[in-house]
Amino acid sequence: MTDIKDMKVWFVTGSQHLYGPKTLQQVDVDSSKIVDGLNASGKLPVEVVFKPVVKTPDEILNICVEASADKNCIGIITWMHTFSPAKMWIGGLKALSKPYMHLHTQFNRDLPWSEIDMDYMNLHQSAHGGREYGFINARMRKNRKVVVGHWQDENVQTQVGNWVRTAIGWADSQGLKVARFGDNMREVAVTEGDKVEAQIKFGWQINAYGLGDLVKYIDKVTDAEVDELYKEYEQEYAVAENCKPGGEYHENVRVQARYEIALKRFMVDGNFKAFTTNFENLTGLSQLPGLASQRLMAAGYGFGAEGDWKQAALLRIVKTMSEGMKGGSSFMEDYTYHLDPANEAVLGAHMLEICPSIAAKKPRLEVQPLGIGGKDAPARLIFESETGDAMNVTMIDMGNRFRIIVNTLDVIEPLDTMPKLPVASAFWKTHPNLADGAAAWIYAGGTHHSVFTLALTPDFIETFAEYADIEFVIIGKDTKVPEFKKELKWNEVYYMLAKGL
Ligand code: MN
């Protein structure tokens, strides 16, 4: 996964010289206490670094230029401790190229009724200072996250922590290398898209490789390495009898182990963080990489089937943002429906490639025929997903912009066993219900592929979309299809005009 140990978030406090040096010294002290409080909260995955209070346009410009140039700084938290006349911020905000948020808090939580005087007021002006700052951000059409509440409140700390995670995801997105083995599945529309635009918007470096490049790596894997990895499989999974040494399909499992080792080396050597495969492009491979793709996803790599590089990169970013959080994330496909009017639900799966990070129980390792592609029967992990709150996230290319669509879900227990279905799966209820949720998704042009996550909530993705300045729509519990259709139409106009704003 991404090495986050050197990443930092800077804490920048806005003020002005109006209040005199004594007050400003106190502002520095109060700010550093907030920084200490945030760091001690355990809610932030990286360290927040206190920066001295800024009081002039030059100081603001300098800190923003420094933050933009600093490799380890992934974003800044801005706080208007006192009134900080916002024309002072124009130069700095124009120069700032890192994500930033506006923490709208004040040092003291409660109004000191019997003590409040003008000295207190000099130190507690966020209520109006934050509004002055908000105006210039709005006037400059700046996308930023606003979090409101007392800095010691756990909910506020969690929101700041979530924002920090989106900044980590954004940092990971810059220069994210995606290896495409082969091209997209032939004639498929939704997995296509503008890779140059994706690099401009998200920083993704998406390049294709011939299968021969991977085959060279596969040929170099030794039997001893395969033996070693196979032992790991026996420890981690319930391996089917016919897949064990001496069994009919043991060799098929060893083939996937070879793929896993080779793929991992290819990714490490090229510093790739996501990859795609395509069952139509497997020259030199005897199986579609199933188990191998599943295991690489579990190790933190993004994956997209049928050449779907958009979901591959998105999955990688979702995994980076959610590292250390409860709940896994996987490549996913709307597989088939359960259309009982009393209990409508979706079975999500893929022909092989679902990440075991979402598994509720120990996965089974089996070899079964694939049915398409004309290759050998591939080894794969079979399991059912953990239940709970989840969402599907997908990205499509609308021609003049990328659109991200989120649909929140309740993942539930399957209604029965599926002994003849040899794939990993998740069973969910779509919000607001299957008919409206699926209709809205289809009106929005959402693909059958998505990134399924039990870890993140829609706000993470919304913030990410804002960093990239692309369209974001959500289908949730309150979605009404006629309103949603209007939103899509309004967005159409907005994205025609947005370049002029
Ligand atoms: Mn597919």
Coordinates of C-alpha atoms and ligand atoms in Angstrom, one line a residue:
M1 CA 0.0 0.0 0.0
T2 CA 0.9 3.7 -0.1
D3 CA 3.6 4.7 2.3
I4 CA 1.9 7.3 4.4
K5 CA 4.5 7.7 7.1
D6 CA 6.1 10.8 5.6
M7 CA 2.8 12.4 4.7
K8 CA 1.8 15.5 6.7
V9 CA -1.2 17.9 6.8
W10 CA -0.4 21.5 7.7
F11 CA -2.6 23.6 10.0
V12 CA -2.7 27.2 9.0
T13 CA -4.5 29.8 11.1
G14 CA -5.7 33.1 9.6
S15 CA -5.6 36.3 11.6
Q16 CA -4.5 40.0 11.1
H17 CA -2.4 42.6 13.0
L18 CA -5.4 44.6 14.2
Y19 CA -5.4 42.9 17.7
G20 CA -1.8 43.6 18.8
P21 CA 1.0 41.2 19.5
K22 CA -0.3 39.9 22.9
T23 CA -3.5 38.6 21.3
L24 CA -1.6 37.0 18.4
Q25 CA 0.7 35.2 20.7
Q26 CA -2.3 33.7 22.4
V27 CA -3.7 32.8 18.9
D28 CA -0.5 30.8 18.2
V29 CA -0.8 29.0 21.6
D30 CA -4.5 28.2 21.0
S31 CA -3.8 26.9 17.5
S32 CA -1.0 24.6 18.6
K33 CA -3.4 23.2 21.3
I34 CA -5.9 22.4 18.6
V35 CA -3.2 20.7 16.5
D36 CA -2.2 18.7 19.6
G37 CA -5.8 17.8 20.2
L38 CA -6.3 16.6 16.6
N39 CA -3.1 14.6 16.7
A40 CA -4.1 13.0 20.0
S41 CA -7.6 12.1 18.9
G42 CA -6.5 9.0 17.0
K43 CA -8.9 9.9 14.2
L44 CA -6.3 11.2 11.8
P45 CA -4.1 8.8 9.9
V46 CA -1.3 11.2 9.4
E47 CA 0.3 13.9 11.5
V48 CA -1.0 17.5 11.5
V49 CA 1.8 20.1 11.6
F50 CA 1.3 23.4 13.3
K51 CA 2.3 26.4 11.3
P52 CA 2.6 29.9 12.8
V53 CA -0.4 32.2 12.4
V54 CA -0.6 34.1 9.1
K55 CA -1.5 37.8 9.3
T56 CA -0.6 39.4 6.0
P57 CA -1.1 38.7 2.2
D58 CA 2.6 37.9 1.9
E59 CA 2.6 35.4 4.8
I60 CA -0.5 33.7 3.3
L61 CA 1.0 33.5 -0.2
N62 CA 4.3 32.2 1.2
I63 CA 2.7 29.4 3.2
C64 CA 0.5 28.4 0.3
V65 CA 3.5 28.3 -2.1
E66 CA 5.5 26.3 0.4
A67 CA 2.6 23.8 0.9
S68 CA 2.2 23.4 -2.8
A69 CA 5.9 22.7 -3.3
D70 CA 6.4 20.5 -0.2
K71 CA 6.4 16.8 -1.3
N72 CA 5.3 15.5 2.1
C73 CA 2.5 18.0 2.6
I74 CA -0.7 16.4 1.2
G75 CA -3.1 19.3 2.2
I76 CA -3.8 22.1 4.6
I77 CA -6.4 22.7 7.2
T78 CA -7.3 26.4 7.4
W79 CA -8.9 28.0 10.4
M80 CA -9.9 31.6 10.9
H81 CA -9.2 32.1 14.6
T82 CA -10.0 35.8 14.3
F83 CA -11.3 37.9 11.5
S84 CA -8.8 37.6 8.7
P85 CA -9.8 40.0 5.9
A86 CA -10.2 37.7 3.0
K87 CA -8.7 39.8 0.2
M88 CA -5.5 38.9 1.9
W89 CA -6.2 35.2 0.9
I90 CA -6.7 35.8 -2.8
G91 CA -3.0 35.4 -3.8
G92 CA -2.4 32.4 -1.6
L93 CA -5.5 30.6 -2.7
K94 CA -4.6 31.2 -6.3
A95 CA -1.2 29.6 -5.7
L96 CA -2.3 26.7 -3.6
S97 CA -2.3 23.4 -5.5
K98 CA -3.0 21.0 -2.6
P99 CA -6.4 20.0 -1.2
Y100 CA -7.5 22.1 1.7
M101 CA -10.3 22.3 4.1
H102 CA -11.9 25.0 6.3
L103 CA -12.3 24.0 9.9
H104 CA -14.9 26.3 11.2
T105 CA -14.3 26.0 14.9
Q106 CA -13.5 28.2 17.9
F107 CA -11.0 27.7 20.7
N108 CA -13.5 27.8 23.6
R109 CA -16.5 25.6 23.3
D110 CA -19.0 27.3 25.6
L111 CA -19.8 31.0 25.8
P112 CA -18.4 32.2 29.2
W113 CA -21.6 34.0 30.2
S114 CA -20.3 35.9 33.3
E115 CA -16.8 36.4 32.0
I116 CA -17.3 37.4 28.4
D117 CA -15.6 40.7 27.6
M118 CA -13.8 42.4 24.7
D119 CA -10.5 40.4 25.3
Y120 CA -12.4 37.2 25.0
M121 CA -14.0 38.5 21.8
N122 CA -10.5 39.2 20.3
L123 CA -9.8 35.5 20.5
H124 CA -13.1 34.1 19.5
Q125 CA -14.2 35.6 16.2
S126 CA -14.5 32.5 14.0
A127 CA -18.3 32.9 13.9
H128 CA -17.8 36.0 11.7
G129 CA -14.2 35.5 10.6
G130 CA -15.0 32.1 9.0
R131 CA -17.8 33.7 7.0
E132 CA -15.5 36.4 5.5
Y133 CA -13.1 33.6 4.5
G134 CA -16.0 31.5 3.2
F135 CA -17.0 34.3 0.9
I136 CA -13.7 34.6 -0.9
N137 CA -13.6 30.9 -1.4
A138 CA -17.1 31.0 -2.9
R139 CA -16.2 34.0 -4.9
M140 CA -13.1 32.3 -6.3
R141 CA -15.2 29.1 -7.0
K142 CA -12.9 27.1 -4.9
N143 CA -13.8 23.5 -4.0
R144 CA -13.0 22.9 -0.4
K145 CA -14.4 20.9 2.5
V146 CA -16.1 22.8 5.3
V147 CA -16.3 21.2 8.7
V148 CA -18.2 22.9 11.5
G149 CA -18.1 22.3 15.3
H150 CA -15.9 22.3 18.3
W151 CA -12.4 20.8 17.7
Q152 CA -12.7 18.5 20.7
D153 CA -16.0 17.0 19.5
E154 CA -15.4 13.4 18.3
N155 CA -17.7 13.8 15.4
V156 CA -15.7 16.9 14.2
Q157 CA -12.4 15.0 14.6
T158 CA -13.8 12.1 12.6
Q159 CA -14.8 14.5 9.8
V160 CA -11.4 16.1 9.8
G161 CA -9.9 12.5 9.8
N162 CA -12.1 11.6 6.8
W163 CA -11.0 14.7 5.0
V164 CA -7.3 13.7 5.7
R165 CA -8.1 10.3 4.2
T166 CA -9.4 11.9 1.0
A167 CA -6.2 14.0 0.8
I168 CA -4.2 10.8 1.1
G169 CA -6.3 9.3 -1.7
W170 CA -5.7 12.4 -3.8
A171 CA -1.9 12.2 -3.2
D172 CA -2.0 8.6 -4.2
S173 CA -3.9 9.5 -7.3
Q174 CA -1.2 11.8 -8.6
G175 CA 1.0 9.7 -10.8
L176 CA -0.9 6.5 -10.1
K177 CA 0.3 4.0 -12.7
V178 CA -2.2 1.6 -14.2
A179 CA -0.9 -1.4 -16.2
R180 CA -3.4 -2.6 -18.8
F181 CA -2.7 -6.2 -19.9
G182 CA -4.3 -6.1 -23.4
D183 CA -7.0 -3.6 -24.4
N184 CA -10.6 -3.3 -23.4
M185 CA -13.1 -6.0 -24.2
R186 CA -14.0 -5.7 -27.8
E187 CA -17.2 -3.6 -28.6
V188 CA -17.8 -2.7 -25.0
A189 CA -18.6 1.1 -24.7
V190 CA -18.5 1.9 -21.0
T191 CA -15.0 0.6 -20.2
E192 CA -13.6 3.1 -22.8
G193 CA -12.7 6.6 -22.1
D194 CA -10.2 9.4 -22.5
K195 CA -6.9 8.4 -20.8
V196 CA -5.2 11.7 -21.5
E197 CA -8.1 13.5 -19.8
A198 CA -7.8 11.1 -16.9
Q199 CA -4.2 11.9 -16.5
I200 CA -4.9 15.7 -16.6
K201 CA -7.8 15.4 -14.1
F202 CA -6.6 12.7 -11.7
G203 CA -2.9 12.2 -12.5
W204 CA -3.3 8.6 -13.6
Q205 CA -0.7 7.2 -15.9
I206 CA -2.5 4.5 -17.9
N207 CA -0.5 2.4 -20.3
A208 CA -1.0 -0.9 -22.1
Y209 CA 1.3 -3.9 -22.1
G210 CA 1.3 -7.0 -24.3
L211 CA 0.6 -10.3 -22.6
G212 CA 4.1 -11.3 -23.7
D213 CA 5.6 -8.8 -21.2
L214 CA 3.8 -10.6 -18.4
V215 CA 4.6 -14.1 -19.8
K216 CA 8.4 -13.3 -19.5
Y217 CA 7.8 -12.7 -15.8
I218 CA 5.7 -15.9 -15.5
D219 CA 8.4 -18.0 -17.1
K220 CA 10.9 -16.8 -14.5
V221 CA 8.9 -18.0 -11.5
T222 CA 10.6 -21.0 -9.9
D223 CA 8.8 -24.2 -8.6
A224 CA 10.2 -23.5 -5.2
E225 CA 8.5 -20.0 -5.2
V226 CA 5.2 -21.6 -6.2
D227 CA 5.6 -24.3 -3.4
E228 CA 6.1 -21.5 -0.9
L229 CA 3.1 -19.5 -2.0
Y230 CA 0.9 -22.6 -2.1
K231 CA 1.6 -23.2 1.6
E232 CA 0.2 -19.7 2.2
Y233 CA -3.0 -20.7 0.3
E234 CA -3.5 -23.7 2.6
Q235 CA -3.1 -21.5 5.7
E236 CA -5.5 -18.8 4.5
Y237 CA -8.2 -20.7 2.6
A238 CA -10.2 -23.8 2.7
V239 CA -8.5 -25.5 -0.2
A240 CA -10.7 -28.1 -2.1
E241 CA -9.5 -31.7 -2.0
N242 CA -9.0 -31.9 -5.7
C243 CA -6.8 -28.7 -5.6
K244 CA -4.4 -30.1 -3.0
P245 CA -1.1 -31.8 -4.1
G246 CA -1.8 -35.0 -6.0
G247 CA -5.4 -33.7 -6.8
E248 CA -6.8 -33.4 -10.3
Y249 CA -6.6 -29.6 -10.2
H250 CA -3.5 -28.9 -8.2
E251 CA -1.6 -27.8 -11.2
N252 CA -4.3 -25.3 -12.1
V253 CA -3.8 -23.7 -8.6
R254 CA 0.0 -23.7 -9.1
V255 CA -0.5 -21.8 -12.4
Q256 CA -2.4 -19.0 -10.6
A257 CA 0.4 -18.9 -8.0
R258 CA 2.8 -18.4 -10.8
Y259 CA 0.6 -15.6 -12.1
E260 CA 0.4 -14.0 -8.7
I261 CA 4.2 -14.0 -8.2
A262 CA 4.8 -12.7 -11.7
L263 CA 2.1 -10.0 -11.6
K264 CA 3.3 -8.8 -8.2
R265 CA 6.9 -8.5 -9.6
F266 CA 5.7 -6.7 -12.7
M267 CA 3.8 -4.2 -10.5
V268 CA 6.7 -3.7 -8.1
D269 CA 9.3 -3.3 -10.9
G270 CA 7.1 -0.7 -12.8
N271 CA 5.7 0.9 -9.6
F272 CA 2.2 0.1 -10.8
K273 CA -0.7 0.5 -8.3
A274 CA -3.5 -0.9 -10.4
F275 CA -4.0 -3.2 -13.4
T276 CA -6.6 -4.6 -15.8
T277 CA -7.0 -7.9 -17.6
N278 CA -9.3 -9.0 -20.4
F279 CA -10.3 -12.6 -21.0
E280 CA -10.2 -11.9 -24.7
N281 CA -6.5 -11.0 -24.5
L282 CA -4.8 -14.0 -22.8
T283 CA -2.2 -14.9 -25.4
G284 CA 0.5 -17.1 -23.7
L285 CA -1.7 -17.6 -20.5
S286 CA -3.5 -20.9 -20.0
Q287 CA -6.0 -19.4 -17.5
L288 CA -7.6 -16.0 -16.9
P289 CA -5.9 -14.7 -13.7
G290 CA -8.6 -15.3 -11.1
L291 CA -7.0 -16.2 -7.7
A292 CA -4.0 -14.1 -8.7
S293 CA -6.2 -11.0 -9.3
Q294 CA -8.1 -11.6 -6.1
R295 CA -4.9 -11.8 -4.1
L296 CA -3.4 -8.7 -5.6
M297 CA -6.6 -6.7 -4.8
A298 CA -6.3 -8.0 -1.2
A299 CA -2.7 -6.7 -1.2
G300 CA -4.0 -3.2 -2.0
Y301 CA -3.8 -3.1 -5.8
G302 CA -6.6 -1.7 -7.9
F303 CA -8.1 -4.0 -10.5
G304 CA -10.5 -3.8 -13.4
A305 CA -11.8 -6.6 -15.5
E306 CA -12.3 -6.4 -19.3
G307 CA -9.8 -3.5 -19.5
D308 CA -11.8 -1.3 -17.2
W309 CA -9.0 1.1 -16.1
K310 CA -11.3 3.6 -14.6
Q311 CA -12.6 1.3 -11.9
A312 CA -9.1 -0.2 -11.5
A313 CA -7.7 3.2 -10.5
L314 CA -10.7 4.1 -8.5
L315 CA -10.5 0.9 -6.5
R316 CA -6.9 1.5 -5.7
I317 CA -7.8 5.0 -4.4
V318 CA -10.7 3.7 -2.3
K319 CA -8.3 1.1 -0.8
T320 CA -5.7 3.8 0.0
M321 CA -8.3 6.1 1.6
S322 CA -9.8 3.3 3.7
E323 CA -6.5 1.7 4.8
G324 CA -6.8 0.7 8.5
M325 CA -10.6 1.2 8.5
K326 CA -13.2 -1.5 9.1
G327 CA -14.5 -3.1 6.0
G328 CA -13.0 -4.2 2.7
S329 CA -13.4 -3.0 -0.9
S330 CA -13.6 -4.9 -4.2
F331 CA -14.1 -4.6 -7.9
M332 CA -17.7 -5.6 -8.4
E333 CA -20.4 -6.2 -11.1
D334 CA -24.2 -6.1 -10.9
Y335 CA -24.5 -9.8 -11.6
T336 CA -28.1 -10.9 -11.5
Y337 CA -31.3 -9.8 -9.7
H338 CA -33.7 -11.3 -7.2
L339 CA -37.0 -9.7 -8.4
D340 CA -39.4 -11.0 -5.8
P341 CA -41.6 -7.9 -5.4
A342 CA -41.6 -8.4 -1.6
N343 CA -37.8 -8.6 -1.4
E344 CA -36.0 -7.2 -4.4
A345 CA -32.2 -7.4 -4.3
V346 CA -29.1 -7.6 -6.4
L347 CA -26.5 -10.4 -6.4
G348 CA -23.1 -8.8 -7.1
A349 CA -20.2 -10.9 -8.3
H350 CA -17.9 -11.3 -11.2
M351 CA -16.7 -14.2 -13.2
L352 CA -13.8 -14.5 -10.8
E353 CA -12.3 -11.3 -9.6
I354 CA -13.8 -10.3 -6.3
C355 CA -11.5 -9.2 -3.5
P356 CA -11.4 -11.4 -0.4
S357 CA -11.0 -8.3 1.8
I358 CA -14.9 -8.2 1.8
A359 CA -15.3 -11.9 2.8
A360 CA -17.4 -12.7 5.8
K361 CA -15.7 -16.1 6.4
K362 CA -12.6 -18.0 5.3
P363 CA -12.8 -18.2 1.5
R364 CA -12.8 -21.6 -0.3
L365 CA -10.2 -22.1 -3.0
E366 CA -11.6 -24.1 -5.9
V367 CA -11.0 -24.8 -9.6
Q368 CA -14.0 -24.6 -11.8
P369 CA -14.5 -24.2 -15.6
L370 CA -15.0 -20.5 -16.7
G371 CA -17.5 -21.2 -19.5
I372 CA -16.2 -18.3 -21.7
G373 CA -12.8 -17.5 -23.2
G374 CA -11.9 -21.0 -24.1
K375 CA -9.0 -21.4 -21.6
D376 CA -8.2 -23.8 -18.8
A377 CA -10.4 -23.9 -15.7
P378 CA -9.1 -21.2 -13.4
A379 CA -8.5 -21.3 -9.6
R380 CA -10.5 -18.8 -7.7
L381 CA -11.6 -17.9 -4.1
I382 CA -15.3 -18.4 -3.3
F383 CA -17.0 -16.6 -0.4
E384 CA -19.9 -14.3 0.5
S385 CA -19.5 -10.7 1.5
E386 CA -19.6 -9.3 5.0
T387 CA -23.0 -7.6 5.5
G388 CA -23.7 -4.0 6.5
D389 CA -23.7 -0.4 5.1
A390 CA -21.9 -0.2 1.8
M391 CA -21.8 1.6 -1.5
N392 CA -21.0 1.1 -5.2
V393 CA -18.9 3.8 -6.8
T394 CA -18.4 4.0 -10.5
M395 CA -16.8 6.3 -13.0
I396 CA -17.8 6.9 -16.6
D397 CA -16.6 9.2 -19.4
M398 CA -19.4 11.5 -20.6
G399 CA -17.3 12.8 -23.5
N400 CA -16.9 16.3 -22.0
R401 CA -16.3 15.2 -18.4
F402 CA -16.0 12.3 -16.1
R403 CA -19.0 11.5 -13.9
I404 CA -18.8 9.6 -10.6
I405 CA -21.9 7.8 -9.5
V406 CA -22.4 6.5 -6.0
N407 CA -25.2 4.3 -4.9
T408 CA -25.6 3.4 -1.2
L409 CA -26.5 -0.2 -0.3
D410 CA -27.5 -2.5 2.5
V411 CA -25.5 -5.7 2.1
I412 CA -27.6 -8.5 3.5
E413 CA -27.3 -12.3 4.1
P414 CA -28.1 -14.3 0.9
L415 CA -31.6 -15.8 1.2
D416 CA -30.2 -19.3 0.5
T417 CA -27.0 -21.1 -0.4
M418 CA -25.8 -21.2 -4.0
P419 CA -23.9 -24.5 -4.1
K420 CA -23.6 -24.4 -7.9
L421 CA -22.4 -20.9 -8.3
P422 CA -18.6 -21.0 -8.1
V423 CA -17.8 -17.3 -7.6
A424 CA -17.5 -14.9 -4.7
S425 CA -20.5 -12.7 -4.2
A426 CA -22.3 -10.0 -2.3
F427 CA -26.1 -9.7 -1.9
W428 CA -27.5 -6.2 -1.4
K429 CA -30.6 -4.0 -1.2
T430 CA -30.1 -0.9 -3.4
H431 CA -31.2 2.6 -2.1
P432 CA -33.8 3.9 -2.2
N433 CA -35.2 0.7 -3.6
L434 CA -34.2 -1.6 -6.5
A435 CA -36.5 0.0 -9.1
D436 CA -35.6 3.6 -8.4
G437 CA -32.0 2.9 -7.5
A438 CA -31.3 0.9 -10.7
A439 CA -33.4 3.4 -12.8
A440 CA -31.4 6.4 -11.5
W441 CA -28.1 4.5 -12.1
I442 CA -29.1 3.7 -15.6
Y443 CA -30.3 7.2 -16.4
A444 CA -26.9 8.4 -15.2
G445 CA -25.2 5.9 -17.5
G446 CA -23.5 4.0 -14.6
T447 CA -21.5 1.0 -15.7
H448 CA -22.2 -2.6 -14.7
H449 CA -18.7 -2.5 -13.1
S450 CA -18.1 -0.6 -9.9
V451 CA -16.0 -0.3 -6.8
F452 CA -17.8 -1.9 -3.9
T453 CA -16.8 -0.7 -0.4
L454 CA -17.9 -1.5 3.1
A455 CA -15.4 0.9 4.5
L456 CA -16.1 4.4 3.0
T457 CA -19.2 6.6 2.9
P458 CA -20.2 8.9 0.0
D459 CA -18.6 12.0 1.4
F460 CA -15.2 10.6 0.8
I461 CA -15.9 10.2 -2.9
E462 CA -17.7 13.5 -3.2
T463 CA -14.6 15.3 -1.8
F464 CA -12.4 13.4 -4.2
A465 CA -14.6 14.4 -7.1
E466 CA -14.3 18.0 -6.0
Y467 CA -10.5 17.9 -6.0
A468 CA -10.7 16.7 -9.6
D469 CA -13.5 19.2 -10.5
I470 CA -15.6 16.5 -12.0
E471 CA -19.3 15.6 -11.8
F472 CA -20.5 13.6 -8.7
V473 CA -24.0 12.3 -8.3
I474 CA -25.4 10.2 -5.5
I475 CA -28.3 7.8 -5.4
G476 CA -29.3 7.3 -1.8
K477 CA -32.2 6.8 0.6
D478 CA -33.8 10.1 -0.4
T479 CA -33.4 9.9 -4.1
K480 CA -36.4 10.7 -6.2
V481 CA -36.0 9.7 -9.8
P482 CA -37.7 12.7 -11.4
E483 CA -35.5 15.1 -9.3
F484 CA -32.5 13.0 -10.1
K485 CA -33.2 13.3 -13.9
K486 CA -33.4 17.1 -13.5
E487 CA -30.1 17.1 -11.7
L488 CA -28.5 15.3 -14.6
K489 CA -29.9 17.8 -17.0
W490 CA -28.7 20.8 -14.9
N491 CA -25.3 19.2 -14.6
E492 CA -25.2 18.9 -18.4
V493 CA -25.6 22.6 -18.7
Y494 CA -23.2 23.3 -15.8
Y495 CA -20.4 21.3 -17.4
M496 CA -20.8 23.2 -20.6
L497 CA -20.4 26.5 -18.8
A498 CA -18.0 25.5 -16.0
K499 CA -14.9 26.2 -18.0
G500 CA -15.9 29.9 -18.2
L501 CA -16.5 30.2 -14.4
Ligands
MN1 MN -17.3 -7.6 -16.2

